[in-house]
């Protein structure tokens, strides 16, 4: 009788190992498919980004070349020279450079643009 019980236990252990091996193989297959899909989606996104025109702020008037700003390095308000305008997360930002010769730090500040009133639909 004990051999029958041992055989049943061994059969259940073997069945559990088979099920676990099948689940492991299924997880590996899903992970491989997910990696392929992620790579494809990433490549497609890069292609879409390369084909779309870069968002610019051409319609907004450019601010004066010099503007007062608090330099993070000098820690006081100094004139800062506008270097470029970039769009970060849909919001325009000015790239400015400290005019102090010893500093010349470049940083982003929120662009000073006139706000338009929202139009009711």
CSV table of C-alpha atoms in Angstrom, one decimal:
chain,number,residue,atom,x,y,z
A,1,UNK,CA,0.0,0.0,0.0
A,2,UNK,CA,2.8,2.4,0.8
A,3,UNK,CA,4.2,1.9,-2.7
A,4,UNK,CA,0.8,2.9,-4.2
A,5,UNK,CA,0.8,6.1,-2.1
A,6,UNK,CA,4.4,6.8,-3.1
A,7,UNK,CA,3.6,6.2,-6.8
A,8,UNK,CA,0.6,8.6,-6.5
A,9,UNK,CA,2.8,11.3,-4.8
A,10,UNK,CA,5.5,10.9,-7.5
A,11,UNK,CA,2.9,11.1,-10.2
A,12,UNK,CA,1.5,14.3,-8.7
A,13,UNK,CA,5.0,15.8,-8.3
A,14,UNK,CA,5.8,14.9,-11.9
A,15,UNK,CA,2.5,16.5,-13.1
A,16,UNK,CA,3.1,19.6,-11.1
A,17,UNK,CA,6.6,19.9,-12.6
A,18,UNK,CA,5.2,19.5,-16.1
A,19,UNK,CA,2.6,22.2,-15.5
A,20,UNK,CA,5.3,24.5,-14.1
A,21,UNK,CA,7.6,23.8,-17.1
A,22,UNK,CA,4.6,24.5,-19.5
A,23,UNK,CA,3.9,27.8,-17.6
A,24,UNK,CA,7.6,28.8,-17.7
A,25,UNK,CA,7.8,28.1,-21.5
A,26,UNK,CA,4.6,30.1,-22.0
A,27,UNK,CA,6.0,33.0,-20.0
A,28,UNK,CA,9.2,32.9,-22.0
A,29,UNK,CA,7.3,32.9,-25.3
A,30,UNK,CA,5.2,35.9,-24.1
A,31,UNK,CA,8.3,37.8,-23.0
A,32,UNK,CA,9.9,37.2,-26.4
A,33,UNK,CA,6.8,38.4,-28.2
A,34,UNK,CA,6.6,41.4,-25.9
A,35,UNK,CA,10.2,42.3,-26.5
A,36,UNK,CA,9.7,42.1,-30.3
A,37,UNK,CA,6.5,44.2,-30.0
A,38,UNK,CA,8.2,46.8,-27.8
A,39,UNK,CA,11.1,47.0,-30.3
A,40,UNK,CA,8.7,47.4,-33.2
A,41,UNK,CA,6.7,50.1,-31.3
A,42,UNK,CA,9.8,52.0,-30.4
A,43,UNK,CA,11.1,51.9,-33.9
A,44,UNK,CA,7.7,53.1,-35.3
A,45,UNK,CA,7.6,55.9,-32.7
A,46,UNK,CA,11.1,57.1,-33.8
A,47,UNK,CA,10.0,56.9,-37.4
A,48,UNK,CA,6.9,59.0,-36.6
A,49,UNK,CA,9.0,61.5,-34.7
A,50,UNK,CA,11.5,61.8,-37.5
A,51,UNK,CA,8.7,62.4,-40.1
A,52,UNK,CA,6.7,65.0,-38.1
A,53,UNK,CA,7.8,68.6,-38.2
A,54,UNK,CA,9.4,69.9,-35.0
A,55,UNK,CA,7.1,72.1,-32.9
A,56,UNK,CA,8.2,75.6,-33.0
A,57,UNK,CA,7.1,78.9,-31.7
A,58,UNK,CA,7.3,80.8,-34.9
A,59,UNK,CA,3.9,82.4,-34.5
A,60,UNK,CA,5.0,84.0,-31.1
A,61,UNK,CA,7.0,87.1,-31.2
A,62,UNK,CA,10.6,86.7,-30.1
A,63,UNK,CA,11.4,88.4,-26.8
A,64,UNK,CA,14.2,90.9,-26.5
A,65,UNK,CA,17.7,89.5,-26.8
A,66,UNK,CA,18.5,90.5,-23.2
A,67,UNK,CA,16.2,89.9,-20.4
A,68,UNK,CA,16.6,90.0,-16.6
A,69,UNK,CA,16.8,86.6,-15.0
A,70,UNK,CA,18.1,85.1,-11.8
A,71,UNK,CA,21.2,83.2,-12.7
A,72,UNK,CA,21.3,79.9,-10.8
A,73,UNK,CA,25.1,80.0,-10.6
A,74,UNK,CA,25.6,83.6,-9.7
A,75,UNK,CA,22.5,83.6,-7.5
A,76,UNK,CA,21.5,87.1,-8.3
A,77,UNK,CA,19.5,88.9,-11.0
A,78,UNK,CA,21.6,89.6,-14.1
A,79,UNK,CA,20.9,90.2,-17.7
A,80,UNK,CA,20.6,87.0,-19.6
A,81,UNK,CA,21.0,86.6,-23.4
A,82,UNK,CA,18.4,84.7,-25.3
A,83,UNK,CA,20.2,81.8,-27.2
A,84,UNK,CA,17.3,79.8,-28.5
A,85,UNK,CA,13.6,78.9,-28.0
A,86,UNK,CA,12.6,75.3,-27.5
A,87,UNK,CA,9.4,73.5,-26.8
A,88,UNK,CA,9.4,71.1,-23.8
A,89,UNK,CA,6.3,69.1,-23.2
A,90,UNK,CA,4.2,71.4,-25.4
A,91,UNK,CA,5.3,74.6,-23.5
A,92,UNK,CA,7.8,77.1,-25.0
A,93,UNK,CA,10.9,77.7,-23.0
A,94,UNK,CA,13.8,80.1,-23.7
A,95,UNK,CA,17.4,79.0,-23.5
A,96,UNK,CA,19.3,81.8,-21.9
A,97,UNK,CA,22.9,82.4,-21.1
A,98,UNK,CA,24.3,84.5,-18.2
A,99,UNK,CA,26.2,87.5,-19.7
A,100,UNK,CA,28.8,87.4,-16.9
A,101,UNK,CA,32.1,86.4,-18.4
A,102,UNK,CA,33.1,84.2,-15.5
A,103,UNK,CA,29.8,82.3,-15.5
A,104,UNK,CA,28.2,82.0,-19.0
A,105,UNK,CA,25.8,79.3,-17.6
A,106,UNK,CA,23.0,78.3,-20.0
A,107,UNK,CA,19.6,77.3,-18.6
A,108,UNK,CA,15.9,77.0,-19.5
A,109,UNK,CA,13.3,79.5,-18.4
A,110,UNK,CA,9.6,79.6,-19.2
A,111,UNK,CA,9.1,81.7,-22.3
A,112,UNK,CA,7.4,85.1,-21.7
A,113,UNK,CA,4.7,85.0,-24.3
A,114,UNK,CA,1.4,87.0,-24.3
A,115,UNK,CA,-1.5,84.8,-23.3
A,116,UNK,CA,-4.4,84.7,-25.7
A,117,UNK,CA,-7.9,84.6,-24.3
A,118,UNK,CA,-9.7,81.3,-24.7
A,119,UNK,CA,-12.4,81.3,-27.4
A,120,UNK,CA,-15.8,79.9,-26.4
A,121,UNK,CA,-17.0,77.2,-28.8
